[in-house]
Coordinates of C-alpha atoms in Angstrom, one line a residue:
X1 CA -0.1 -0.1 0.0
X2 CA 1.1 3.3 -1.0
X3 CA 0.4 6.4 1.2
X4 CA -0.2 9.7 -0.7
X5 CA 1.2 12.4 1.6
X6 CA -0.2 15.2 -0.6
X7 CA -3.7 13.6 -0.3
X8 CA -4.2 11.7 2.8
X9 CA -7.1 9.2 3.2
X10 CA -9.8 10.1 6.4
X11 CA -7.9 8.0 8.8
X12 CA -4.7 9.6 8.4
X13 CA -6.1 13.2 8.0
X14 CA -7.6 12.6 11.6
X15 CA -4.4 11.3 12.8
X16 CA -2.4 14.2 11.4
X17 CA -4.6 16.9 13.0
X18 CA -4.3 14.8 16.2
X19 CA -0.4 15.2 16.0
X20 CA -0.8 18.9 15.2
X21 CA -2.1 19.2 18.6
X22 CA 0.1 16.9 20.3
X23 CA 3.6 17.9 18.9
X24 CA 3.2 21.7 19.7
X25 CA 5.7 21.5 22.9
X26 CA 8.3 19.7 20.8
X27 CA 7.9 22.3 17.9
X28 CA 8.4 25.2 20.8
X29 CA 11.4 23.4 21.8
X30 CA 12.7 23.3 18.0
X31 CA 12.2 27.0 17.9
X32 CA 14.2 27.7 21.0
X33 CA 17.1 25.5 19.7
X34 CA 17.1 27.4 16.5
X35 CA 17.0 30.9 18.5
X36 CA 20.0 29.8 20.3
X37 CA 22.0 29.6 17.1
X38 CA 21.2 33.2 15.8
X39 CA 20.4 35.2 18.9
X40 CA 23.5 37.0 18.7
X41 CA 24.3 36.4 15.0
X42 CA 25.0 40.0 13.6
X43 CA 24.4 44.0 14.3
X44 CA 20.5 43.3 13.9
X45 CA 20.4 40.7 16.3
X46 CA 17.4 42.1 17.9
X47 CA 15.4 41.6 14.7
X48 CA 16.4 37.9 14.2
X49 CA 13.4 36.7 16.3
X50 CA 11.2 38.2 13.8
X51 CA 12.3 35.9 11.2
X52 CA 9.3 33.5 10.0
X53 CA 11.3 30.4 11.2
X54 CA 10.5 31.6 14.6
X55 CA 6.9 32.5 14.1
X56 CA 5.1 29.2 15.3
X57 CA 3.7 29.3 12.0
X58 CA 0.3 27.1 11.6
X59 CA -0.5 27.8 7.8
X60 CA -1.8 24.9 6.0
X61 CA 1.5 23.9 4.5
X62 CA 4.0 25.8 7.0
X63 CA 6.8 24.2 8.6
X64 CA 5.1 22.9 11.7
X65 CA 2.6 21.1 9.4
X66 CA 5.5 19.3 7.2
X67 CA 7.2 18.5 10.5
X68 CA 4.2 16.8 11.8
X69 CA 4.0 14.9 8.7
X70 CA 7.3 13.3 9.7
X71 CA 5.6 12.2 12.8
X72 CA 2.9 10.7 10.8
X73 CA 5.3 8.7 8.5
X74 CA 7.1 7.5 11.7
X75 CA 3.6 6.2 13.1
X76 CA 2.7 4.4 9.7
X77 CA 6.3 3.1 9.2
X78 CA 5.7 1.3 12.7
X79 CA 2.6 -0.4 11.1
X80 CA 4.6 -1.7 8.2
X81 CA 4.0 1.0 5.7
X82 CA 7.0 1.4 3.4
X83 CA 5.8 3.3 0.4
X84 CA 4.8 7.0 0.3
X85 CA 4.2 9.5 -2.5
X86 CA 4.8 13.2 -2.0
X87 CA 5.5 16.5 -3.8
X88 CA 7.8 17.9 -1.1
X89 CA 11.4 16.8 -2.2
X90 CA 13.1 17.7 1.2
X91 CA 10.7 15.4 3.1
X92 CA 11.3 12.8 1.1
X93 CA 14.9 13.2 1.5
X94 CA 14.8 13.2 5.5
X95 CA 12.2 10.1 5.3
X96 CA 14.5 8.2 2.8
X97 CA 17.6 9.1 5.3
X98 CA 16.0 7.7 8.4
X99 CA 14.3 4.8 6.6
X100 CA 16.3 3.2 4.0
X101 CA 14.0 0.6 3.3
X102 CA 11.2 3.1 2.5
X103 CA 10.1 3.7 -1.4
X104 CA 9.5 7.4 -2.2
X105 CA 7.7 8.4 -5.5
X106 CA 8.2 12.2 -6.1
X107 CA 5.5 14.2 -7.8
X108 CA 7.7 16.5 -10.0
X109 CA 5.0 18.5 -11.4
X110 CA 4.7 21.1 -8.3
X111 CA 8.2 23.0 -9.0
X112 CA 8.6 25.7 -7.5
X113 CA 8.6 28.6 -10.3
X114 CA 12.4 29.8 -11.2
X115 CA 11.5 33.2 -11.1
X116 CA 9.4 33.2 -8.1
X117 CA 11.9 34.9 -5.5
X118 CA 12.6 37.5 -8.1
X119 CA 8.9 38.3 -8.4
X120 CA 8.5 38.4 -4.8
X121 CA 11.4 40.9 -4.4
X122 CA 10.1 42.9 -6.9
X123 CA 6.7 42.9 -5.3
X124 CA 8.0 43.8 -1.7
X125 CA 10.4 46.5 -3.6
X126 CA 7.6 48.2 -5.0
X127 CA 5.6 47.9 -1.6
X128 CA 8.4 49.6 0.0
X129 CA 8.2 52.5 -2.8
X130 CA 4.3 53.1 -2.2
X131 CA 5.1 53.3 1.4
X132 CA 8.1 55.7 0.9
X133 CA 6.2 58.1 -1.2
X134 CA 3.2 58.2 0.7
X135 CA 5.2 60.1 3.4
X136 CA 3.4 63.4 4.6
X137 CA 5.6 65.8 6.5
X138 CA 2.7 67.8 7.5
X139 CA 0.7 65.1 9.1
X140 CA 3.7 64.0 10.8
X141 CA 4.5 67.5 12.3
X142 CA 0.6 68.0 13.5
X143 CA 1.1 65.0 15.6
X144 CA 4.5 66.1 17.0
X145 CA 3.0 69.6 17.8
X146 CA 0.4 68.1 19.9
X147 CA 2.8 67.5 22.8
X148 CA 0.2 65.4 24.8
X149 CA -0.3 61.8 25.3
X150 CA -2.4 59.8 22.2
X151 CA -3.9 56.3 22.3
X152 CA -2.7 54.3 19.3
X153 CA -5.3 51.7 18.0
X154 CA -4.1 49.3 15.1
X155 CA -6.3 48.5 12.2
X156 CA -5.4 47.2 8.5
X157 CA -5.6 48.4 5.1
X158 CA -6.5 45.7 2.7
X159 CA -8.2 46.1 -0.8
X160 CA -11.2 43.9 0.1
X161 CA -12.2 46.4 2.8
X162 CA -12.4 49.2 0.3
X163 CA -15.5 49.2 -1.6
X164 CA -17.9 51.7 -3.5
X165 CA -15.5 54.5 -2.2
X166 CA -16.3 53.3 1.5
X167 CA -13.9 51.8 4.1
X168 CA -15.5 48.9 5.8
X169 CA -13.1 48.6 9.1
X170 CA -13.5 45.2 10.7
X171 CA -11.3 45.5 13.5
X172 CA -11.5 48.4 16.1
X173 CA -13.6 51.2 14.8
X174 CA -16.5 50.1 17.1
X175 CA -14.8 50.4 20.1
X176 CA -15.1 54.3 19.8
X177 CA -18.7 54.1 19.0
X178 CA -19.1 51.7 22.1
X179 CA -16.6 53.4 24.3
X180 CA -18.1 54.9 27.4
X181 CA -15.2 57.1 28.1
X182 CA -15.9 59.8 26.0
X183 CA -12.9 61.9 27.0
X184 CA -10.5 59.4 25.7
X185 CA -11.8 59.6 22.1
X186 CA -10.0 63.0 21.4
X187 CA -6.7 61.1 22.0
X188 CA -7.2 57.9 19.8
X189 CA -5.1 57.4 16.5
X190 CA -5.7 54.6 14.2
X191 CA -2.5 52.9 13.1
X192 CA -3.2 51.0 9.7
X193 CA -1.1 47.9 8.9
X194 CA -0.7 48.2 5.2
X195 CA -1.6 45.1 3.2
X196 CA -2.2 47.1 -0.3
X197 CA 0.8 47.0 -2.6
X198 CA -0.5 50.3 -4.5
X199 CA -0.1 54.1 -4.5
X200 CA -1.9 54.9 -1.0
X201 CA -3.3 58.3 -1.2
X202 CA -6.8 57.3 -2.4
X203 CA -7.1 54.7 0.1
X204 CA -6.0 57.0 2.7
X205 CA -8.8 60.0 1.8
X206 CA -11.2 57.1 1.9
X207 CA -10.5 55.7 5.2
X208 CA -10.3 59.3 6.6
X209 CA -14.2 59.3 6.3
X210 CA -14.4 56.7 8.9
X211 CA -11.1 57.1 10.9
X212 CA -10.9 60.7 11.9
X213 CA -7.4 60.5 13.1
X214 CA -4.8 58.1 11.6
X215 CA -1.1 57.7 12.6
X216 CA 1.2 56.1 9.8
X217 CA 4.5 54.6 10.1
X218 CA 5.6 55.6 6.7
X219 CA 5.3 59.4 8.0
X220 CA 8.3 58.5 10.4
X221 CA 10.2 55.8 9.2
X222 CA 13.8 56.7 7.8
X223 CA 15.3 55.3 4.3
X224 CA 17.7 52.8 6.5
X225 CA 14.7 51.3 8.1
X226 CA 13.2 50.5 4.8
X227 CA 16.6 49.0 3.4
X228 CA 16.8 46.6 6.6
X229 CA 13.2 45.5 6.4
X230 CA 13.6 44.5 2.6
X231 CA 17.1 42.8 2.8
X232 CA 16.8 41.3 6.5
X233 CA 15.8 37.8 5.3
X234 CA 18.5 37.9 2.6
X235 CA 21.3 38.0 5.0
X236 CA 19.8 35.4 7.3
X237 CA 22.3 32.6 7.0
X238 CA 20.7 29.2 6.6
X239 CA 24.1 27.4 6.8
X240 CA 24.3 27.8 10.6
X241 CA 21.7 25.2 11.1
X242 CA 23.5 22.2 12.1
X243 CA 22.0 19.1 14.3
X244 CA 18.3 20.1 14.8
X245 CA 15.9 17.3 15.4
X246 CA 12.4 16.8 15.7
X247 CA 10.6 13.7 16.8
X248 CA 14.0 11.6 16.1
X249 CA 14.3 13.0 12.4
X250 CA 17.3 15.2 11.8
X251 CA 15.6 18.3 10.1
X252 CA 18.4 20.4 9.2
X253 CA 17.2 20.3 5.3
X254 CA 13.8 21.2 6.1
X255 CA 14.5 24.2 8.2
X256 CA 17.1 25.4 5.9
X257 CA 14.4 24.9 3.0
X258 CA 11.9 26.9 5.1
X259 CA 14.5 29.9 5.5
X260 CA 15.1 29.9 1.8
X261 CA 11.5 29.7 0.6
X262 CA 11.0 32.7 3.0
X263 CA 13.7 35.1 1.6
X264 CA 11.0 37.7 0.9
X265 CA 8.4 37.1 3.6
X266 CA 6.2 40.2 3.4
X267 CA 5.0 39.6 7.0
X268 CA 8.5 40.0 8.3
X269 CA 9.1 43.2 6.3
X270 CA 6.0 44.8 8.1
X271 CA 7.2 43.4 11.4
X272 CA 10.4 45.3 11.0
X273 CA 8.7 48.3 9.8
X274 CA 6.5 48.1 13.1
X275 CA 9.7 47.9 15.1
X276 CA 11.2 51.1 13.6
X277 CA 8.1 52.9 13.8
X278 CA 8.1 52.7 17.6
X279 CA 11.9 53.7 17.7
X280 CA 11.2 56.9 15.2
X281 CA 8.2 57.7 17.4
X282 CA 10.7 57.5 20.6
X283 CA 13.0 60.1 18.6
X284 CA 10.5 62.4 18.2
X285 CA 9.3 62.4 21.9
X286 CA 5.7 61.2 20.9
X287 CA 4.0 60.5 24.2
X288 CA 1.6 57.3 24.2
X289 CA -0.8 56.7 26.7
X290 CA -2.0 53.4 25.6
X291 CA -1.7 51.0 22.5
X292 CA -4.3 48.4 21.2
X293 CA -3.2 45.6 18.8
X294 CA -5.4 43.1 16.9
X295 CA -3.6 40.4 18.3
X296 CA -3.2 36.9 16.5
X297 CA 0.6 36.4 17.3
X298 CA 1.7 36.4 14.0
X299 CA 4.9 38.1 13.0
X300 CA 3.4 41.3 12.5
X301 CA 2.2 41.2 16.0
X302 CA 5.7 40.3 17.2
X303 CA 7.5 43.1 15.6
X304 CA 4.7 45.7 16.8
X305 CA 5.2 44.4 20.4
X306 CA 8.9 44.0 20.1
X307 CA 9.0 47.6 19.2
X308 CA 6.7 48.7 21.9
X309 CA 8.6 46.9 24.6
X310 CA 12.0 48.1 23.8
X311 CA 11.3 51.9 23.2
X312 CA 8.0 52.3 25.2
X313 CA 8.2 49.9 28.0
X314 CA 6.2 51.5 30.5
X315 CA 3.4 52.1 28.4
X316 CA 0.7 49.4 28.3
X317 CA -0.4 47.5 25.0
X318 CA -3.3 45.5 25.1
X319 CA -3.4 42.7 22.5
X320 CA -7.1 42.2 21.4
X321 CA -7.7 38.7 20.3
X322 CA -11.3 39.4 18.9
X323 CA -12.2 36.0 17.4
X324 CA -13.1 32.6 17.8
X325 CA -11.2 29.7 16.1
X326 CA -9.8 26.3 16.1
X327 CA -7.3 26.9 19.0
X328 CA -6.4 23.4 19.4
X329 CA -4.1 23.0 16.4
X330 CA -2.9 26.6 16.5
X331 CA 0.2 26.6 18.6
X332 CA 0.7 30.2 18.0
X333 CA -2.6 31.4 19.8
X334 CA -1.1 30.0 23.1
X335 CA 1.7 32.3 23.8
X336 CA 4.6 30.7 25.5
X337 CA 7.1 31.8 28.3
X338 CA 10.1 31.8 25.5
X339 CA 8.0 34.6 23.7
X340 CA 7.3 36.5 26.7
X341 CA 10.8 36.5 27.5
X342 CA 11.8 37.7 23.9
X343 CA 9.5 40.8 24.7
X344 CA 7.2 39.7 21.6
X345 CA 3.9 39.7 23.5
X346 CA 1.4 42.6 24.7
X347 CA 1.4 43.4 28.2
X348 CA -2.2 42.3 28.4
X349 CA -4.5 40.1 26.1
X350 CA -8.3 40.7 25.5
X351 CA -10.4 37.7 24.6
X352 CA -13.9 37.7 23.7
X353 CA -14.8 34.8 25.9
X354 CA -14.2 33.3 29.5
X355 CA -13.3 29.8 28.1
X356 CA -10.7 31.2 25.6
X357 CA -8.8 32.9 28.7
X358 CA -8.1 29.5 29.8
X359 CA -7.4 27.9 26.5
X360 CA -4.8 30.9 25.7
X361 CA -2.7 30.3 29.2
X362 CA -2.0 26.7 28.5
X363 CA 1.6 27.2 27.7
X364 CA 2.0 30.4 30.3
X365 CA 0.1 30.9 33.5
X366 CA 1.6 34.2 34.0
X367 CA -0.2 36.0 31.1
X368 CA -2.4 38.9 31.8
X369 CA -5.8 38.2 30.2
X370 CA -9.1 40.0 30.4
X371 CA -12.4 39.2 28.7
X372 CA -14.2 41.9 26.3
X373 CA -17.4 42.1 24.6
X374 CA -17.5 39.9 21.2
X375 CA -17.9 43.0 19.2
X376 CA -18.1 41.1 15.9
X377 CA -20.7 38.6 17.2
X378 CA -23.3 40.6 19.3
X379 CA -26.0 39.5 16.6
X380 CA -26.0 36.1 18.5
X381 CA -27.9 37.7 21.3
X382 CA -30.5 39.4 19.0
X383 CA -31.6 36.7 17.1
X384 CA -35.5 37.6 18.2
X385 CA -35.0 40.4 16.2
X386 CA -34.5 38.5 12.8
X387 CA -37.5 38.2 10.8
X388 CA -37.5 34.6 8.9
X389 CA -38.7 34.6 5.3
X390 CA -40.9 31.8 4.0
X391 CA -39.1 28.8 2.6
X392 CA -38.7 27.9 -0.8
X393 CA -39.9 24.4 -2.0
X394 CA -36.3 23.4 -2.2
X395 CA -34.0 22.7 0.8
X396 CA -31.2 24.8 1.2
X397 CA -27.4 24.0 1.6
X398 CA -25.7 27.1 2.6
X399 CA -21.9 26.8 1.9
X400 CA -19.7 29.6 3.9
X401 CA -16.3 30.3 2.7
X402 CA -13.5 31.3 4.9
X403 CA -10.6 33.8 4.5
X404 CA -8.3 30.8 3.6
X405 CA -8.5 30.9 -0.3
X406 CA -6.8 27.0 -0.3
X407 CA -9.8 25.9 1.6
X408 CA -12.4 27.8 -0.6
X409 CA -10.8 25.9 -3.7
X410 CA -11.0 22.5 -1.8
X411 CA -14.5 23.2 -1.0
X412 CA -15.5 24.2 -4.3
X413 CA -13.9 21.1 -6.0
X414 CA -15.9 19.0 -3.7
X415 CA -19.4 20.8 -4.7
X416 CA -18.6 20.6 -8.2
X417 CA -18.0 16.9 -8.0
X418 CA -21.6 16.3 -6.3
X419 CA -23.5 19.2 -7.9
X420 CA -25.5 17.0 -10.5
X421 CA -25.8 14.0 -8.1
X422 CA -29.6 12.8 -8.0
X423 CA -29.6 13.1 -4.3
X424 CA -29.3 16.7 -4.8
X425 CA -32.0 17.6 -7.3
X426 CA -34.4 18.6 -4.2
X427 CA -31.6 21.2 -3.0
X428 CA -30.8 24.8 -3.8
X429 CA -27.1 25.2 -3.3
X430 CA -26.0 28.7 -2.1
X431 CA -22.4 29.7 -1.6
X432 CA -21.4 32.8 0.5
X433 CA -18.0 34.1 -0.4
X434 CA -15.7 35.8 2.2
X435 CA -14.6 39.3 1.5
X436 CA -11.2 38.0 0.8
X437 CA -12.4 35.5 -1.9
X438 CA -10.9 36.1 -4.9
X439 CA -14.2 36.1 -7.3
X440 CA -12.0 36.6 -10.6
X441 CA -10.4 33.2 -9.9
X442 CA -13.2 31.0 -9.1
X443 CA -15.9 32.4 -11.6
X444 CA -15.9 29.0 -13.4
X445 CA -16.1 27.1 -10.4
X446 CA -19.4 28.9 -8.8
X447 CA -21.3 29.6 -12.2
X448 CA -23.8 26.9 -11.3
X449 CA -24.3 27.7 -7.7
X450 CA -26.4 30.4 -6.4
X451 CA -24.3 33.4 -4.7
X452 CA -25.8 34.4 -1.3
X453 CA -25.1 38.2 -0.4
X454 CA -28.0 38.6 1.8
X455 CA -27.9 39.7 5.6
X456 CA -25.7 37.1 7.2
X457 CA -28.1 36.1 10.1
X458 CA -31.0 36.1 7.9
X459 CA -29.4 33.6 5.4
X460 CA -28.0 31.4 8.3
X461 CA -31.4 31.0 10.0
X462 CA -33.0 30.0 6.8
X463 CA -30.7 27.4 5.8
X464 CA -31.5 23.5 6.2
X465 CA -27.8 22.6 6.4
X466 CA -24.8 24.7 6.9
X467 CA -21.1 23.7 5.2
X468 CA -18.2 25.2 6.1
X469 CA -14.3 25.1 6.3
X470 CA -12.2 26.8 9.2
X471 CA -14.8 29.7 9.6
X472 CA -16.3 31.0 12.8
X473 CA -19.6 30.6 10.9
X474 CA -19.4 27.0 12.0
X475 CA -19.9 28.1 15.7
X476 CA -22.6 30.6 14.8
X477 CA -24.4 28.2 12.7
X478 CA -24.2 25.6 15.8
X479 CA -25.3 28.0 18.5
X480 CA -28.4 28.9 16.5
X481 CA -29.2 25.0 16.2
X482 CA -28.0 24.5 12.7
X483 CA -26.6 21.2 11.5
X484 CA -23.2 21.5 10.4
X485 CA -20.7 19.9 8.2
X486 CA -16.8 20.9 8.2
X487 CA -14.8 20.1 5.0
X488 CA -11.5 18.6 6.2
X489 CA -8.3 19.3 4.6
X490 CA -6.5 16.3 2.9
X491 CA -3.4 18.1 2.2
X492 CA -3.0 20.3 5.6
X493 CA -4.3 20.8 9.1
X494 CA -8.1 20.9 9.3
X495 CA -9.2 23.9 11.0
X496 CA -12.3 23.0 12.9
X497 CA -13.6 25.8 15.2
X498 CA -16.0 23.4 17.0
X499 CA -13.3 21.0 17.8
X500 CA -12.7 22.1 21.2
X501 CA -16.0 23.4 22.0
X502 CA -18.3 20.7 22.0
X503 CA -18.3 16.9 21.5
X504 CA -18.0 15.3 17.9
X505 CA -21.4 14.2 17.6
X506 CA -22.6 17.7 17.7
X507 CA -21.5 18.0 13.9
X508 CA -19.9 16.1 11.0
X509 CA -16.3 16.5 9.1
X510 CA -16.0 15.2 5.5
X511 CA -12.9 14.9 3.8
X512 CA -14.2 14.0 0.1
X513 CA -17.4 14.2 -2.0
X514 CA -18.4 10.7 -0.9
X515 CA -18.3 11.5 2.7
X516 CA -20.3 14.9 2.2
X517 CA -23.0 13.2 0.0
X518 CA -23.5 10.7 2.8
X519 CA -23.6 13.2 5.5
X520 CA -26.1 15.5 3.8
X521 CA -28.3 12.3 3.6
X522 CA -27.8 11.5 7.2
X523 CA -29.1 15.0 8.3
X524 CA -32.1 14.5 6.0
X525 CA -33.1 11.4 7.3
X526 CA -33.2 13.5 10.7
X527 CA -35.6 16.0 8.8
X528 CA -32.4 18.5 9.7
X529 CA -33.6 18.8 13.4
X530 CA -30.9 19.4 15.5
X531 CA -29.7 17.0 18.3
X532 CA -28.2 19.5 20.2
X533 CA -30.0 21.0 23.3
X534 CA -30.7 24.4 23.5
X535 CA -28.9 24.6 26.9
X536 CA -25.6 23.1 25.2
X537 CA -25.6 25.9 22.6
X538 CA -26.3 28.6 25.1
X539 CA -23.2 27.4 27.0
X540 CA -21.0 27.8 24.1
X541 CA -22.5 31.3 23.5
X542 CA -21.8 32.6 26.8
X543 CA -18.3 30.7 26.9
X544 CA -16.9 32.0 23.6
X545 CA -18.8 35.1 22.8
X546 CA -19.2 37.7 25.8
X547 CA -22.3 39.8 25.7
X548 CA -22.0 43.7 25.6
X549 CA -21.8 45.4 28.7
X550 CA -20.2 48.7 30.2
X551 CA -18.1 46.9 32.7
X552 CA -16.3 44.5 29.8
X553 CA -16.3 47.3 27.5
X554 CA -14.0 49.3 29.7
X555 CA -11.3 46.7 30.0
X556 CA -10.3 48.1 26.5
X557 CA -9.0 51.4 28.0
X558 CA -8.6 50.5 31.8

């Protein structure tokens, strides 16, 4: 039997997901060992910790996932499986070195494009150029002349948030609207992280309609800061990696490969610019009262907090983790003592549910964590205000995409395989695109489905069955009593938001079209009635989505 490591069967998918939870401490130790090599490497030693290799990356095909695949092979080998297929040349080399009697076939179709590194450098170069020419001395001087404390609140500029000449801020603007301390509003400056690779003037003008006062890194940065950020990863010497082990594998080649693949990592560039932003603010004697960071413990956050902790050590930074996700497989969302010692964490973390507070402290009991209202999910407490429309004759399958485009392509491939099945003739299949879904790339794949663009909760309530990937929508659908099917990943970690929140019997996970058809039929036989008691759904609502109240809202500024 040959195991395809690029397209695992259901049993091995579940085993790999389990390994991605069990191996997090081993991964943390590996990161420490690598850091010991680089911590005093060169004159920019302070910035080494911002390299992607230290990021606790849990993306679908990131370093941690590839390491866990090695652990999976180790288990399968003990079960006498000695034949594998993979497109990952480096993994194949490491496996073959450890198990010489193993046969590995390589898929040579998925080669990295020859010019990809040059292209990425060009993109980052133009990104830097756009920032550099967006500098506005007048705007900078106005902030300097204030000569009083300001509050910095992080937000993001990405093209998907700008539509019809409006800026649809998704992160922190509601804090102002719901803030009871009106005396603080005049001190607030929004700090946009720029995720747009285009001239910024028009975006700044549009955002100004919603965000009255903004402070930009490029108004304060020096030319040298951009140079360091752009070339930092190029000077990161991969040859220093020696004798690094993970689960009894020598993984030097895998680490080197990851370093090489991330020579032009945009997140590291932004992280370094964040770091220098605080340095330049300090040089201009800008006084800061409070900082609020949209916190996911990504590289960008680490650069932000490293700069703040070095140059504004006495100013409190609150990291707002205002979302609910699959915390089980996400190592980065459980900040470690190591990260704390390296000054990569905010002074305080704000979470949107009391249960999350316990989860994120698993690796570090010294974290200071407070609960704030779930600003994005208050509609879950207002369901009685939603008016249901009459049902159509056909049953409705509502398919909700997440921000992960790989997941979107995966679910569309499955849907297109089953769309003409006779068992689905009685169904209306609706797909709900995420604001980051690349419409131009999926037009051919969605042409046979109905695009749902109605008010979210109305669409959710009228659906008979909800199909999702790694989206918070899975939890929201569960809370309002909908049966949920989660599409699992056969070439990556399955992000299952319900994993650590309820029993497996409360939903179904499907990895292919055959399983999906089978589970649709299963729920149809139940006449789509939810088997979950109302009190259990309410329990999750209260544990993960704090209801709006003044006391908890004040935690943003206390």
